Amino acid sequence: MTAHTRIKWSFSGLKDFVNCPRQYHEVKILNNFAKKSTQHMVYGTDVHQALENYVKQGITLPKNYQHFKAMVDPLVDMAGDKYAEHKMALTEDKIPCSFDSTDYWVRGIVDLLVIDGDTAYIVDYKTGSNKYPDPKQLKLMALMTFSHFPEVEYIKAGLLFVVHYSFLSEEYKRDDVGKLWGAFTPDLMRMKQAIDTGHWAVKQGPLCGWCPVDTCDFYRPRR
Ligand code: SF4
């Protein structure tokens, strides 16, 4: 990546950068290493696929996921246009573009988006712990929704912890857009600085145990 390379990011990519810039650089930019799928990641992908099939096409949930029905059915029954696994992207000028556009700056996928007049509902399914919920992802999805759906003035968004039967919700209005972008500015500035200087800081932490970068001094082989 040269000093003139533009940032392209997603919520998870930015989070990976914040967790450890060195790992982000090695995995996401240089493609020197690939992150190994954990059992939990495989389970999460499977649940997301099953819920997408159920919401989008009415395909019956597999037997072992039937207990999610009670949480998802109220969403399926909501009024409005429903978009499951809806892909959105923006250019650096925060203009909507196609997900695969070469000009995209940020992009993301909403698990379930419902547009009902001037109000949108955003739901993100979580299969992990609800102990330390991070609603920042909802902010980014809300920002993209405001850009892609100009008729939307209000957004109700929530993290649905399907395994724990809990829901963390936030509400936004179009006037919040500037403040919401502000939540990402410091991390994006740090990413830009790393790109411009070529310095990708090493950030040792608990995640080193799951890191594939075996050339790092802090690499710990998984047992
Ligand atoms: S082992 Fe730890 S410090 Fe080293 S790159 Fe991986 S996450 Fe970063």
mmCIF file of C-alpha atoms and ligand atoms in Angstrom:
data_model
loop_
_atom_site.group_PDB
_atom_site.id
_atom_site.type_symbol
_atom_site.label_atom_id
_atom_site.label_comp_id
_atom_site.label_asym_id
_atom_site.label_seq_id
_atom_site.Cartn_x
_atom_site.Cartn_y
_atom_site.Cartn_z
ATOM 1 C CA MET A 1 0.000 0.000 0.000
ATOM 2 C CA THR A 2 1.459 3.385 -0.974
ATOM 3 C CA ALA A 3 1.150 6.698 0.831
ATOM 4 C CA HIS A 4 -1.531 7.658 -1.689
ATOM 5 C CA THR A 5 -3.691 4.587 -1.183
ATOM 6 C CA ARG A 6 -7.175 5.467 -0.092
ATOM 7 C CA ILE A 7 -8.777 3.895 2.934
ATOM 8 C CA LYS A 8 -11.405 1.282 2.295
ATOM 9 C CA TRP A 9 -13.051 0.052 5.431
ATOM 10 C CA SER A 10 -15.847 -1.812 7.113
ATOM 11 C CA PHE A 11 -16.873 -1.920 10.755
ATOM 12 C CA SER A 12 -15.094 -5.235 11.347
ATOM 13 C CA GLY A 13 -11.991 -4.095 9.434
ATOM 14 C CA LEU A 14 -11.723 -0.920 11.503
ATOM 15 C CA LYS A 15 -12.219 -2.945 14.664
ATOM 16 C CA ASP A 16 -9.405 -5.299 13.622
ATOM 17 C CA PHE A 17 -7.187 -2.263 13.014
ATOM 18 C CA VAL A 18 -7.992 -0.860 16.462
ATOM 19 C CA ASN A 19 -7.294 -4.244 18.101
ATOM 20 C CA CYS A 20 -3.848 -4.497 16.490
ATOM 21 C CA PRO A 21 -2.642 -2.397 13.533
ATOM 22 C CA ARG A 22 0.194 -4.865 12.822
ATOM 23 C CA GLN A 23 -2.218 -7.778 12.502
ATOM 24 C CA TYR A 24 -4.565 -5.713 10.325
ATOM 25 C CA HIS A 25 -1.702 -4.815 8.000
ATOM 26 C CA GLU A 26 -0.391 -8.377 7.723
ATOM 27 C CA VAL A 27 -3.840 -9.976 7.278
ATOM 28 C CA LYS A 28 -6.041 -7.438 5.522
ATOM 29 C CA ILE A 29 -3.557 -5.451 3.438
ATOM 30 C CA LEU A 30 -0.575 -7.673 2.718
ATOM 31 C CA ASN A 31 -2.595 -10.916 2.774
ATOM 32 C CA ASN A 32 0.413 -12.590 4.350
ATOM 33 C CA PHE A 33 -1.804 -14.535 6.745
ATOM 34 C CA ALA A 34 -5.437 -15.602 6.890
ATOM 35 C CA LYS A 35 -7.493 -15.545 10.037
ATOM 36 C CA LYS A 36 -8.522 -19.046 10.996
ATOM 37 C CA SER A 37 -12.224 -19.655 11.531
ATOM 38 C CA THR A 38 -13.114 -20.449 15.105
ATOM 39 C CA GLN A 39 -15.956 -22.751 16.071
ATOM 40 C CA HIS A 40 -17.915 -19.703 17.148
ATOM 41 C CA MET A 41 -17.384 -17.947 13.799
ATOM 42 C CA VAL A 42 -18.654 -21.010 11.922
ATOM 43 C CA TYR A 43 -21.695 -21.173 14.200
ATOM 44 C CA GLY A 44 -22.365 -17.443 13.724
ATOM 45 C CA THR A 45 -22.217 -17.739 9.920
ATOM 46 C CA ASP A 46 -24.560 -20.718 10.008
ATOM 47 C CA VAL A 47 -27.109 -18.928 12.206
ATOM 48 C CA HIS A 48 -26.999 -15.808 10.019
ATOM 49 C CA GLN A 49 -27.601 -17.908 6.899
ATOM 50 C CA ALA A 50 -30.522 -19.748 8.503
ATOM 51 C CA LEU A 51 -32.118 -16.480 9.676
ATOM 52 C CA GLU A 52 -31.612 -14.876 6.264
ATOM 53 C CA ASN A 53 -33.284 -17.849 4.556
ATOM 54 C CA TYR A 54 -36.150 -17.702 7.040
ATOM 55 C CA VAL A 55 -36.766 -13.949 6.767
ATOM 56 C CA LYS A 56 -36.146 -13.636 3.024
ATOM 57 C CA GLN A 57 -37.646 -16.826 1.644
ATOM 58 C CA GLY A 58 -39.695 -18.267 4.488
ATOM 59 C CA ILE A 59 -37.465 -21.364 4.617
ATOM 60 C CA THR A 60 -38.150 -23.220 7.872
ATOM 61 C CA LEU A 61 -35.444 -22.791 10.475
ATOM 62 C CA PRO A 62 -33.387 -25.950 11.084
ATOM 63 C CA LYS A 63 -34.537 -27.991 14.085
ATOM 64 C CA ASN A 64 -31.662 -26.828 16.314
ATOM 65 C CA TYR A 65 -32.451 -23.161 15.538
ATOM 66 C CA GLN A 66 -36.217 -23.347 16.035
ATOM 67 C CA HIS A 67 -35.912 -21.548 19.375
ATOM 68 C CA PHE A 68 -34.847 -18.369 17.500
ATOM 69 C CA LYS A 69 -38.291 -18.189 15.905
ATOM 70 C CA ALA A 70 -39.908 -16.456 18.893
ATOM 71 C CA MET A 71 -37.359 -13.638 18.661
ATOM 72 C CA VAL A 72 -37.403 -13.237 14.901
ATOM 73 C CA ASP A 73 -41.123 -13.601 14.172
ATOM 74 C CA PRO A 74 -42.084 -10.172 15.580
ATOM 75 C CA LEU A 75 -39.532 -8.680 13.135
ATOM 76 C CA VAL A 76 -40.919 -10.677 10.216
ATOM 77 C CA ASP A 77 -44.426 -9.475 11.106
ATOM 78 C CA MET A 78 -43.468 -5.789 11.140
ATOM 79 C CA ALA A 79 -45.027 -3.429 8.621
ATOM 80 C CA GLY A 80 -42.762 -2.015 5.911
ATOM 81 C CA ASP A 81 -40.340 -3.141 3.233
ATOM 82 C CA LYS A 82 -37.904 -5.748 4.526
ATOM 83 C CA TYR A 83 -34.339 -6.229 3.352
ATOM 84 C CA ALA A 84 -32.434 -9.232 4.714
ATOM 85 C CA GLU A 85 -28.618 -9.197 4.570
ATOM 86 C CA HIS A 86 -28.820 -5.837 2.837
ATOM 87 C CA LYS A 87 -25.524 -4.602 1.375
ATOM 88 C CA MET A 88 -24.721 -0.882 1.363
ATOM 89 C CA ALA A 89 -21.651 1.154 0.476
ATOM 90 C CA LEU A 90 -20.626 4.815 0.375
ATOM 91 C CA THR A 91 -17.934 6.757 -1.426
ATOM 92 C CA GLU A 92 -15.562 8.999 0.518
ATOM 93 C CA ASP A 93 -17.996 11.871 -0.112
ATOM 94 C CA LYS A 94 -20.597 9.728 1.684
ATOM 95 C CA ILE A 95 -22.571 9.256 -1.500
ATOM 96 C CA PRO A 96 -24.323 5.869 -1.942
ATOM 97 C CA CYS A 97 -22.600 3.527 -4.386
ATOM 98 C CA SER A 98 -22.891 -0.135 -5.228
ATOM 99 C CA PHE A 99 -21.369 -2.601 -2.796
ATOM 100 C CA ASP A 100 -18.834 -3.781 -5.389
ATOM 101 C CA SER A 101 -17.967 -0.350 -6.743
ATOM 102 C CA THR A 102 -14.234 0.343 -7.072
ATOM 103 C CA ASP A 103 -15.006 3.780 -5.593
ATOM 104 C CA TYR A 104 -16.408 2.473 -2.341
ATOM 105 C CA TRP A 105 -14.925 3.942 0.852
ATOM 106 C CA VAL A 106 -16.983 2.161 3.488
ATOM 107 C CA ARG A 107 -19.393 -0.707 3.237
ATOM 108 C CA GLY A 108 -21.428 -3.023 5.398
ATOM 109 C CA ILE A 109 -24.251 -5.532 5.472
ATOM 110 C CA VAL A 110 -27.365 -5.052 7.618
ATOM 111 C CA ASP A 111 -28.772 -8.351 8.849
ATOM 112 C CA LEU A 112 -32.321 -7.018 8.700
ATOM 113 C CA LEU A 113 -33.466 -3.588 7.536
ATOM 114 C CA VAL A 114 -37.111 -2.551 7.544
ATOM 115 C CA ILE A 115 -38.187 0.711 5.905
ATOM 116 C CA ASP A 116 -41.580 1.927 6.997
ATOM 117 C CA GLY A 117 -42.225 5.462 5.703
ATOM 118 C CA ASP A 118 -39.858 7.892 7.410
ATOM 119 C CA THR A 119 -38.691 5.296 9.936
ATOM 120 C CA ALA A 120 -36.162 2.519 9.502
ATOM 121 C CA TYR A 121 -35.513 -0.446 11.769
ATOM 122 C CA ILE A 122 -32.068 -2.021 11.788
ATOM 123 C CA VAL A 123 -31.408 -5.359 13.429
ATOM 124 C CA ASP A 124 -28.047 -7.022 13.796
ATOM 125 C CA TYR A 125 -28.073 -10.657 14.944
ATOM 126 C CA LYS A 126 -25.440 -11.577 17.505
ATOM 127 C CA THR A 127 -24.607 -15.138 18.424
ATOM 128 C CA GLY A 128 -21.939 -14.231 20.988
ATOM 129 C CA SER A 129 -22.004 -12.954 24.548
ATOM 130 C CA ASN A 130 -24.145 -9.964 25.484
ATOM 131 C CA LYS A 131 -21.776 -9.022 28.293
ATOM 132 C CA TYR A 132 -19.990 -6.141 26.546
ATOM 133 C CA PRO A 133 -22.348 -5.035 23.761
ATOM 134 C CA ASP A 134 -20.835 -2.659 21.200
ATOM 135 C CA PRO A 135 -23.525 -0.569 19.494
ATOM 136 C CA LYS A 136 -20.999 1.219 17.278
ATOM 137 C CA GLN A 137 -21.797 -1.111 14.389
ATOM 138 C CA LEU A 138 -25.409 0.102 14.563
ATOM 139 C CA LYS A 139 -24.214 3.697 14.180
ATOM 140 C CA LEU A 140 -22.414 2.854 10.948
ATOM 141 C CA MET A 141 -25.404 0.923 9.583
ATOM 142 C CA ALA A 142 -27.645 3.873 10.501
ATOM 143 C CA LEU A 143 -25.347 6.302 8.673
ATOM 144 C CA MET A 144 -25.445 4.180 5.542
ATOM 145 C CA THR A 145 -29.227 3.832 5.809
ATOM 146 C CA PHE A 146 -29.659 7.609 6.070
ATOM 147 C CA SER A 147 -27.583 7.988 2.892
ATOM 148 C CA HIS A 148 -29.236 5.189 0.913
ATOM 149 C CA PHE A 149 -32.809 5.987 1.964
ATOM 150 C CA PRO A 150 -33.269 9.792 1.862
ATOM 151 C CA GLU A 151 -36.888 9.469 3.011
ATOM 152 C CA VAL A 152 -35.776 8.045 6.369
ATOM 153 C CA GLU A 153 -35.743 10.570 9.219
ATOM 154 C CA TYR A 154 -35.699 8.223 12.231
ATOM 155 C CA ILE A 155 -33.953 4.950 12.891
ATOM 156 C CA LYS A 156 -34.508 2.403 15.612
ATOM 157 C CA ALA A 157 -31.605 -0.012 15.680
ATOM 158 C CA GLY A 158 -30.778 -2.968 17.845
ATOM 159 C CA LEU A 159 -28.362 -5.788 18.527
ATOM 160 C CA LEU A 160 -30.396 -8.959 18.897
ATOM 161 C CA PHE A 161 -28.515 -11.495 20.995
ATOM 162 C CA VAL A 162 -30.352 -14.537 19.731
ATOM 163 C CA VAL A 163 -28.708 -17.015 22.098
ATOM 164 C CA HIS A 164 -29.279 -14.858 25.175
ATOM 165 C CA TYR A 165 -32.783 -13.594 24.335
ATOM 166 C CA SER A 166 -31.753 -9.971 24.819
ATOM 167 C CA PHE A 167 -31.919 -6.814 22.749
ATOM 168 C CA LEU A 168 -29.798 -3.657 22.974
ATOM 169 C CA SER A 169 -31.384 -0.765 21.156
ATOM 170 C CA GLU A 170 -30.469 2.751 20.090
ATOM 171 C CA GLU A 171 -32.437 5.462 18.306
ATOM 172 C CA TYR A 172 -31.129 8.045 15.866
ATOM 173 C CA LYS A 173 -32.523 10.921 13.884
ATOM 174 C CA ARG A 174 -31.180 12.469 10.700
ATOM 175 C CA ASP A 175 -29.865 15.469 12.680
ATOM 176 C CA ASP A 176 -27.475 13.059 14.455
ATOM 177 C CA VAL A 177 -25.543 12.240 11.275
ATOM 178 C CA GLY A 178 -22.566 14.555 11.957
ATOM 179 C CA LYS A 179 -22.215 13.335 15.536
ATOM 180 C CA LEU A 180 -22.481 9.692 14.428
ATOM 181 C CA TRP A 181 -19.648 10.073 11.889
ATOM 182 C CA GLY A 182 -17.617 11.632 14.695
ATOM 183 C CA ALA A 183 -17.627 8.275 16.471
ATOM 184 C CA PHE A 184 -15.397 6.866 13.706
ATOM 185 C CA THR A 185 -13.164 9.860 13.003
ATOM 186 C CA PRO A 186 -10.360 9.214 15.555
ATOM 187 C CA ASP A 187 -9.860 5.573 14.481
ATOM 188 C CA LEU A 188 -10.007 6.499 10.777
ATOM 189 C CA MET A 189 -7.417 9.218 11.374
ATOM 190 C CA ARG A 190 -5.142 6.684 13.068
ATOM 191 C CA MET A 191 -5.619 4.304 10.146
ATOM 192 C CA LYS A 192 -4.771 7.059 7.675
ATOM 193 C CA GLN A 193 -1.672 7.908 9.667
ATOM 194 C CA ALA A 194 -0.572 4.253 9.584
ATOM 195 C CA ILE A 195 -1.077 4.155 5.816
ATOM 196 C CA ASP A 196 0.764 7.450 5.284
ATOM 197 C CA THR A 197 3.707 6.601 7.535
ATOM 198 C CA GLY A 198 3.841 2.853 6.942
ATOM 199 C CA HIS A 199 4.016 2.377 10.704
ATOM 200 C CA TRP A 200 1.644 -0.330 11.873
ATOM 201 C CA ALA A 201 1.865 -0.454 15.656
ATOM 202 C CA VAL A 202 2.036 -3.768 17.471
ATOM 203 C CA LYS A 203 -0.679 -4.047 20.094
ATOM 204 C CA GLN A 204 -0.225 -7.025 22.325
ATOM 205 C CA GLY A 205 -3.372 -8.275 24.026
ATOM 206 C CA PRO A 206 -5.616 -11.236 24.756
ATOM 207 C CA LEU A 207 -6.358 -11.619 21.024
ATOM 208 C CA CYS A 208 -2.710 -12.592 20.349
ATOM 209 C CA GLY A 209 -3.804 -16.149 21.194
ATOM 210 C CA TRP A 210 -6.019 -16.179 18.073
ATOM 211 C CA CYS A 211 -3.671 -14.259 15.785
ATOM 212 C CA PRO A 212 -2.194 -15.980 12.703
ATOM 213 C CA VAL A 213 0.834 -13.620 12.417
ATOM 214 C CA ASP A 214 3.535 -16.070 13.461
ATOM 215 C CA THR A 215 6.325 -13.619 12.568
ATOM 216 C CA CYS A 216 5.290 -11.341 15.455
ATOM 217 C CA ASP A 217 7.196 -11.534 18.741
ATOM 218 C CA PHE A 218 3.922 -11.829 20.621
ATOM 219 C CA TYR A 219 2.546 -14.711 18.560
ATOM 220 C CA ARG A 220 1.251 -17.528 20.730
ATOM 221 C CA PRO A 221 0.485 -20.823 18.978
ATOM 222 C CA ARG A 222 -3.028 -22.019 19.752
ATOM 223 C CA ARG A 223 -3.220 -25.184 21.781
HETATM 224 S S1 SF4 B 1 0.484 -11.581 17.854
HETATM 225 FE FE1 SF4 B 1 -0.612 -9.973 18.938
HETATM 226 S S2 SF4 B 1 0.691 -8.158 18.781
HETATM 227 FE FE2 SF4 B 1 1.384 -9.616 17.251
HETATM 228 S S3 SF4 B 1 0.323 -9.061 15.385
HETATM 229 FE FE3 SF4 B 1 -0.890 -10.607 16.397
HETATM 230 S S4 SF4 B 1 -2.380 -9.506 17.637
HETATM 231 FE FE4 SF4 B 1 -0.745 -8.080 17.073
#
